[in-house]
């Protein structure tokens, strides 16, 4: 296994190989720290290697013509990490957009940033806004990148927006329903999450997409995110295809 560039390529699957694919995949990219430790490297190297995995996962999602991919890149709680680690992640954000934006835009990918951008340093915030503006009209894969994102913070934001609309007389309290909330989330207009993958063996949501995952199928592959391959991804998508989704009903 090489560091940074992934060179080992085995057969990958194409859309026609799957009987059923999710419309919306969400991924908690976890295990960069443990990967770095395992290889006696600085944690920043773990995150850097994680970005290589991310590139491949985005490409494959786009090739499979899946509608939406949401990736958890930085949580509202991740500010609690050391200054060095947060700094390294901030640098990676800049590097990622600089190196990927042309290809993503060319591929008709629409980038959305989920989370409050106000807390980011000016440089990062500008790059994020620029990426959203540049790709806003694209009609291919919707790539949601969660940065300074928290599911609870997202719901608080929605609650405030609803309260404001009621106060302004634009919305009647009796008309508030599940759609009213969905419409005020960052993911407005997108399908709910069908498949949620968290790597590294941890089995928790860590404040990720609390509302959108209500009926998601969950998969927890043990592999650390930097080692997660396109083949691992295909395996997860195949496993999703085998899941029986009932949504509270009974199968006929
Ligand atoms: C996930 O990897 C990436 C981010 C939180 C940005 P971690 O850094 O959480 O990896 P572990 O959990 O320490 O192995
Ligand atoms: C969740 O992973 C956040 C991201 C992957 C960005 P964490 O590693 O921060 O979550 P906990 O602390 O293990 O729950
Ligand atoms: Mg972690």
Short mmCIF file of C-alpha atoms and ligand atoms in Angstrom, two decimals:
data_model
loop_
_atom_site.label_atom_id
_atom_site.label_comp_id
_atom_site.label_asym_id
_atom_site.label_seq_id
_atom_site.Cartn_x
_atom_site.Cartn_y
_atom_site.Cartn_z
CA UNK A 1 0.00 0.00 0.00
CA UNK A 2 1.56 3.26 -1.09
CA UNK A 3 1.37 6.48 0.81
CA UNK A 4 -0.59 9.31 -0.87
CA UNK A 5 -1.06 7.97 -4.38
CA UNK A 6 -3.19 4.88 -4.59
CA UNK A 7 -1.69 2.67 -7.24
CA UNK A 8 -3.31 -0.72 -6.74
CA UNK A 9 -6.29 -0.92 -9.07
CA UNK A 10 -8.58 -3.89 -9.31
CA UNK A 11 -11.80 -4.27 -11.23
CA UNK A 12 -14.47 -1.86 -10.13
CA UNK A 13 -18.17 -2.21 -10.68
CA UNK A 14 -20.36 -0.20 -13.02
CA UNK A 15 -23.94 0.93 -12.53
CA UNK A 16 -25.36 -2.02 -14.48
CA UNK A 17 -23.73 -4.48 -12.04
CA UNK A 18 -26.09 -3.38 -9.28
CA UNK A 19 -29.74 -4.33 -9.00
CA UNK A 20 -30.42 -1.52 -6.58
CA UNK A 21 -28.31 1.51 -5.78
CA UNK A 22 -28.92 4.16 -3.12
CA UNK A 23 -29.93 7.61 -4.32
CA UNK A 24 -28.11 9.25 -1.41
CA UNK A 25 -24.96 7.89 0.28
CA UNK A 26 -23.57 9.47 3.44
CA UNK A 27 -20.10 8.68 4.77
CA UNK A 28 -18.42 9.27 8.12
CA UNK A 29 -14.79 9.15 7.07
CA UNK A 30 -13.29 7.82 10.30
CA UNK A 31 -9.95 6.29 11.24
CA UNK A 32 -7.37 8.73 9.87
CA UNK A 33 -5.78 9.14 13.30
CA UNK A 34 -5.49 5.39 13.91
CA UNK A 35 -4.12 4.89 10.41
CA UNK A 36 -1.39 7.47 11.04
CA UNK A 37 -0.54 5.89 14.38
CA UNK A 38 -0.34 2.44 12.82
CA UNK A 39 2.14 3.75 10.26
CA UNK A 40 4.05 5.82 12.83
CA UNK A 41 3.16 8.99 10.99
CA UNK A 42 1.93 12.38 12.08
CA UNK A 43 -1.88 12.63 12.29
CA UNK A 44 -1.82 15.21 9.47
CA UNK A 45 -0.46 12.48 7.18
CA UNK A 46 -3.44 10.33 8.11
CA UNK A 47 -5.80 13.08 7.04
CA UNK A 48 -3.82 13.63 3.85
CA UNK A 49 -4.06 9.96 2.99
CA UNK A 50 -7.76 10.15 3.81
CA UNK A 51 -8.18 12.82 1.13
CA UNK A 52 -6.82 10.35 -1.45
CA UNK A 53 -9.57 7.92 -0.48
CA UNK A 54 -12.10 10.71 -0.72
CA UNK A 55 -11.03 11.57 -4.29
CA UNK A 56 -11.58 8.00 -5.41
CA UNK A 57 -14.89 7.67 -3.60
CA UNK A 58 -16.22 10.86 -5.18
CA UNK A 59 -15.11 9.70 -8.64
CA UNK A 60 -16.74 6.32 -8.22
CA UNK A 61 -19.96 7.82 -6.87
CA UNK A 62 -20.09 10.05 -9.91
CA UNK A 63 -19.32 7.16 -12.30
CA UNK A 64 -22.17 5.15 -10.76
CA UNK A 65 -24.51 8.11 -11.30
CA UNK A 66 -25.64 8.19 -7.69
CA UNK A 67 -27.60 11.40 -7.04
CA UNK A 68 -26.10 12.61 -3.78
CA UNK A 69 -23.03 11.97 -1.64
CA UNK A 70 -22.62 13.55 1.78
CA UNK A 71 -19.26 13.36 3.50
CA UNK A 72 -18.48 14.25 7.08
CA UNK A 73 -15.23 16.19 6.91
CA UNK A 74 -15.24 18.33 10.07
CA UNK A 75 -17.77 18.30 12.89
CA UNK A 76 -18.77 21.09 15.25
CA UNK A 77 -16.95 19.01 17.89
CA UNK A 78 -13.71 18.67 15.92
CA UNK A 79 -12.66 22.19 17.00
CA UNK A 80 -11.76 20.47 20.28
CA UNK A 81 -8.71 18.88 18.68
CA UNK A 82 -5.22 20.35 19.03
CA UNK A 83 -4.33 23.60 17.29
CA UNK A 84 -1.86 21.69 15.11
CA UNK A 85 -4.42 19.14 13.96
CA UNK A 86 -7.11 21.75 13.27
CA UNK A 87 -4.50 23.77 11.36
CA UNK A 88 -3.56 20.76 9.26
CA UNK A 89 -7.23 20.11 8.46
CA UNK A 90 -7.73 23.75 7.49
CA UNK A 91 -4.77 23.51 5.12
CA UNK A 92 -6.20 20.31 3.62
CA UNK A 93 -9.50 22.08 2.92
CA UNK A 94 -7.64 24.66 0.84
CA UNK A 95 -5.53 22.03 -0.93
CA UNK A 96 -8.55 19.86 -1.68
CA UNK A 97 -10.56 22.60 -3.36
CA UNK A 98 -7.57 23.93 -5.23
CA UNK A 99 -6.72 20.55 -6.71
CA UNK A 100 -10.24 19.18 -7.26
CA UNK A 101 -12.50 22.06 -8.20
CA UNK A 102 -11.74 22.04 -11.96
CA UNK A 103 -12.38 18.32 -12.34
CA UNK A 104 -15.51 18.41 -10.19
CA UNK A 105 -16.93 21.35 -12.11
CA UNK A 106 -16.09 19.66 -15.42
CA UNK A 107 -17.95 16.57 -14.24
CA UNK A 108 -21.03 18.70 -13.57
CA UNK A 109 -20.80 18.08 -9.79
CA UNK A 110 -22.72 20.52 -7.59
CA UNK A 111 -20.88 21.26 -4.35
CA UNK A 112 -22.77 22.27 -1.24
CA UNK A 113 -21.17 23.06 2.11
CA UNK A 114 -23.24 21.82 5.04
CA UNK A 115 -22.40 23.69 8.24
CA UNK A 116 -21.77 27.21 9.47
CA UNK A 117 -19.00 28.75 7.39
CA UNK A 118 -18.77 31.79 9.68
CA UNK A 119 -16.30 30.07 12.00
CA UNK A 120 -13.73 29.38 9.30
CA UNK A 121 -10.72 31.60 8.64
CA UNK A 122 -11.30 34.09 5.76
CA UNK A 123 -9.23 32.14 3.22
CA UNK A 124 -11.10 28.91 3.79
CA UNK A 125 -14.48 30.64 3.80
CA UNK A 126 -13.73 32.34 0.48
CA UNK A 127 -12.73 29.06 -1.15
CA UNK A 128 -15.88 27.34 0.12
CA UNK A 129 -18.17 30.11 -1.11
CA UNK A 130 -16.35 30.19 -4.45
CA UNK A 131 -16.80 26.41 -4.88
CA UNK A 132 -20.51 26.67 -4.13
CA UNK A 133 -21.01 29.61 -6.46
CA UNK A 134 -19.02 28.10 -9.28
CA UNK A 135 -20.82 24.73 -9.21
CA UNK A 136 -24.25 25.93 -8.05
CA UNK A 137 -25.82 25.52 -11.50
CA UNK A 138 -24.41 22.03 -12.12
CA UNK A 139 -26.90 19.22 -12.55
CA UNK A 140 -24.84 16.07 -11.92
CA UNK A 141 -23.86 14.54 -8.58
CA UNK A 142 -24.68 16.67 -5.55
CA UNK A 143 -21.63 16.59 -3.29
CA UNK A 144 -22.45 17.73 0.23
CA UNK A 145 -19.34 18.45 2.24
CA UNK A 146 -20.01 18.75 5.97
CA UNK A 147 -17.69 21.32 7.48
CA UNK A 148 -18.25 22.68 10.96
CA UNK A 149 -21.38 20.58 10.72
CA UNK A 150 -23.50 19.19 13.55
CA UNK A 151 -26.89 17.54 13.21
CA UNK A 152 -28.20 19.31 16.29
CA UNK A 153 -26.91 22.70 15.12
CA UNK A 154 -28.66 22.06 11.80
CA UNK A 155 -31.96 21.38 13.58
CA UNK A 156 -31.57 24.48 15.75
CA UNK A 157 -31.06 26.50 12.57
CA UNK A 158 -34.20 24.99 11.03
CA UNK A 159 -36.20 25.71 14.20
CA UNK A 160 -35.09 29.35 14.16
CA UNK A 161 -36.03 29.72 10.49
CA UNK A 162 -39.48 28.28 11.15
CA UNK A 163 -39.99 30.53 14.18
CA UNK A 164 -39.00 33.54 12.10
CA UNK A 165 -41.44 32.62 9.31
CA UNK A 166 -44.25 32.24 11.84
CA UNK A 167 -43.35 35.56 13.42
CA UNK A 168 -43.32 37.24 10.00
CA UNK A 169 -46.75 35.81 9.23
CA UNK A 170 -45.43 33.69 6.35
CA UNK A 171 -46.24 30.40 8.03
CA UNK A 172 -49.09 29.16 10.16
CA UNK A 173 -48.12 27.04 13.20
CA UNK A 174 -50.72 24.43 12.24
CA UNK A 175 -49.11 24.03 8.83
CA UNK A 176 -45.73 23.01 10.28
CA UNK A 177 -45.04 19.43 9.23
CA UNK A 178 -42.10 17.13 8.47
CA UNK A 179 -41.63 18.74 5.07
CA UNK A 180 -41.43 22.19 6.70
CA UNK A 181 -38.39 20.95 8.62
CA UNK A 182 -36.81 19.11 5.66
CA UNK A 183 -37.12 22.28 3.62
CA UNK A 184 -35.05 24.20 6.16
CA UNK A 185 -32.18 21.73 6.43
CA UNK A 186 -28.97 22.18 4.45
CA UNK A 187 -30.04 19.22 2.29
CA UNK A 188 -33.30 20.80 1.18
CA UNK A 189 -34.67 19.25 -2.01
CA UNK A 190 -32.46 16.16 -1.77
CA UNK A 191 -33.61 12.62 -1.09
CA UNK A 192 -33.17 11.28 2.48
CA UNK A 193 -30.02 9.27 3.16
CA UNK A 194 -30.45 5.68 1.91
CA UNK A 195 -27.07 4.35 2.99
CA UNK A 196 -24.81 5.56 5.78
CA UNK A 197 -21.29 4.16 5.92
CA UNK A 198 -18.92 4.73 8.82
CA UNK A 199 -15.44 3.30 8.49
CA UNK A 200 -13.02 2.24 11.25
CA UNK A 201 -15.48 0.04 13.15
CA UNK A 202 -16.96 2.80 15.32
CA UNK A 203 -20.73 2.41 15.53
CA UNK A 204 -22.23 5.77 16.27
CA UNK A 205 -23.58 8.79 14.42
CA UNK A 206 -21.45 11.46 16.13
CA UNK A 207 -24.05 14.15 15.41
CA UNK A 208 -24.23 13.40 11.67
CA UNK A 209 -27.43 13.99 9.64
CA UNK A 210 -29.78 13.18 12.51
CA UNK A 211 -32.97 14.02 10.60
CA UNK A 212 -31.95 12.74 7.17
CA UNK A 213 -30.85 9.31 8.45
CA UNK A 214 -34.26 8.46 9.95
CA UNK A 215 -34.66 5.44 7.64
CA UNK A 216 -31.11 4.99 6.39
CA UNK A 217 -29.44 1.59 6.18
CA UNK A 218 -26.21 1.55 8.22
CA UNK A 219 -22.93 -0.17 7.42
CA UNK A 220 -19.85 -0.14 9.63
CA UNK A 221 -16.88 -1.58 7.74
CA UNK A 222 -13.86 -2.13 10.02
CA UNK A 223 -11.35 -0.72 7.53
CA UNK A 224 -9.76 2.63 8.43
CA UNK A 225 -10.76 5.44 6.06
CA UNK A 226 -7.32 5.85 4.40
CA UNK A 227 -7.42 2.13 3.52
CA UNK A 228 -11.04 2.17 2.29
CA UNK A 229 -10.84 1.16 -1.38
CA UNK A 230 -13.24 1.47 -4.28
CA UNK A 231 -13.72 -2.29 -3.91
CA UNK A 232 -14.72 -1.81 -0.26
CA UNK A 233 -17.18 0.83 -1.47
CA UNK A 234 -18.62 -1.55 -4.09
CA UNK A 235 -18.99 -4.19 -1.38
CA UNK A 236 -20.93 -1.76 0.79
CA UNK A 237 -23.17 -0.83 -2.12
CA UNK A 238 -23.79 -4.52 -2.85
CA UNK A 239 -24.66 -5.10 0.82
CA UNK A 240 -27.11 -2.21 0.61
CA UNK A 241 -28.74 -3.93 -2.39
CA UNK A 242 -29.37 -6.97 -0.23
CA UNK A 243 -31.06 -5.03 2.56
CA UNK A 244 -34.81 -5.29 2.95
CA UNK A 245 -36.25 -1.86 3.56
CA UNK A 246 -39.66 -1.85 5.17
CA UNK A 247 -40.28 1.72 6.32
CA UNK A 248 -42.53 0.38 9.04
CA UNK A 249 -44.73 -1.62 6.69
CA UNK A 250 -44.86 -5.33 5.84
CA UNK A 251 -43.40 -6.95 2.81
CA UNK A 252 -46.02 -8.46 0.57
C1 LIG B 1 -11.71 11.19 10.91
O1 LIG B 1 -10.56 10.57 11.36
C2 LIG B 1 -11.42 12.50 10.25
C3 LIG B 1 -11.85 13.70 10.98
C4 LIG B 1 -12.48 13.70 12.12
C5 LIG B 1 -11.53 14.97 10.37
P1 LIG B 1 -10.12 10.69 12.88
O2 LIG B 1 -9.07 11.74 12.96
O3 LIG B 1 -11.29 10.86 13.74
O4 LIG B 1 -9.48 9.25 13.08
P2 LIG B 1 -9.40 8.45 14.46
O5 LIG B 1 -10.81 8.23 14.91
O6 LIG B 1 -8.61 9.27 15.41
O7 LIG B 1 -8.72 7.17 14.09
C1 LIG B 2 -16.83 12.17 13.26
O1 LIG B 2 -15.70 11.50 13.65
C2 LIG B 2 -16.49 13.41 12.51
C3 LIG B 2 -15.86 13.24 11.20
C4 LIG B 2 -15.55 12.11 10.62
C5 LIG B 2 -15.57 14.47 10.51
P1 LIG B 2 -15.01 11.72 15.07
O2 LIG B 2 -13.83 10.81 15.09
O3 LIG B 2 -14.77 13.14 15.32
O4 LIG B 2 -16.15 11.21 16.06
P2 LIG B 2 -16.05 10.64 17.54
O5 LIG B 2 -15.39 11.69 18.36
O6 LIG B 2 -15.22 9.39 17.48
O7 LIG B 2 -17.45 10.35 17.94
MG1 LIG B 3 -12.45 9.46 14.76
#
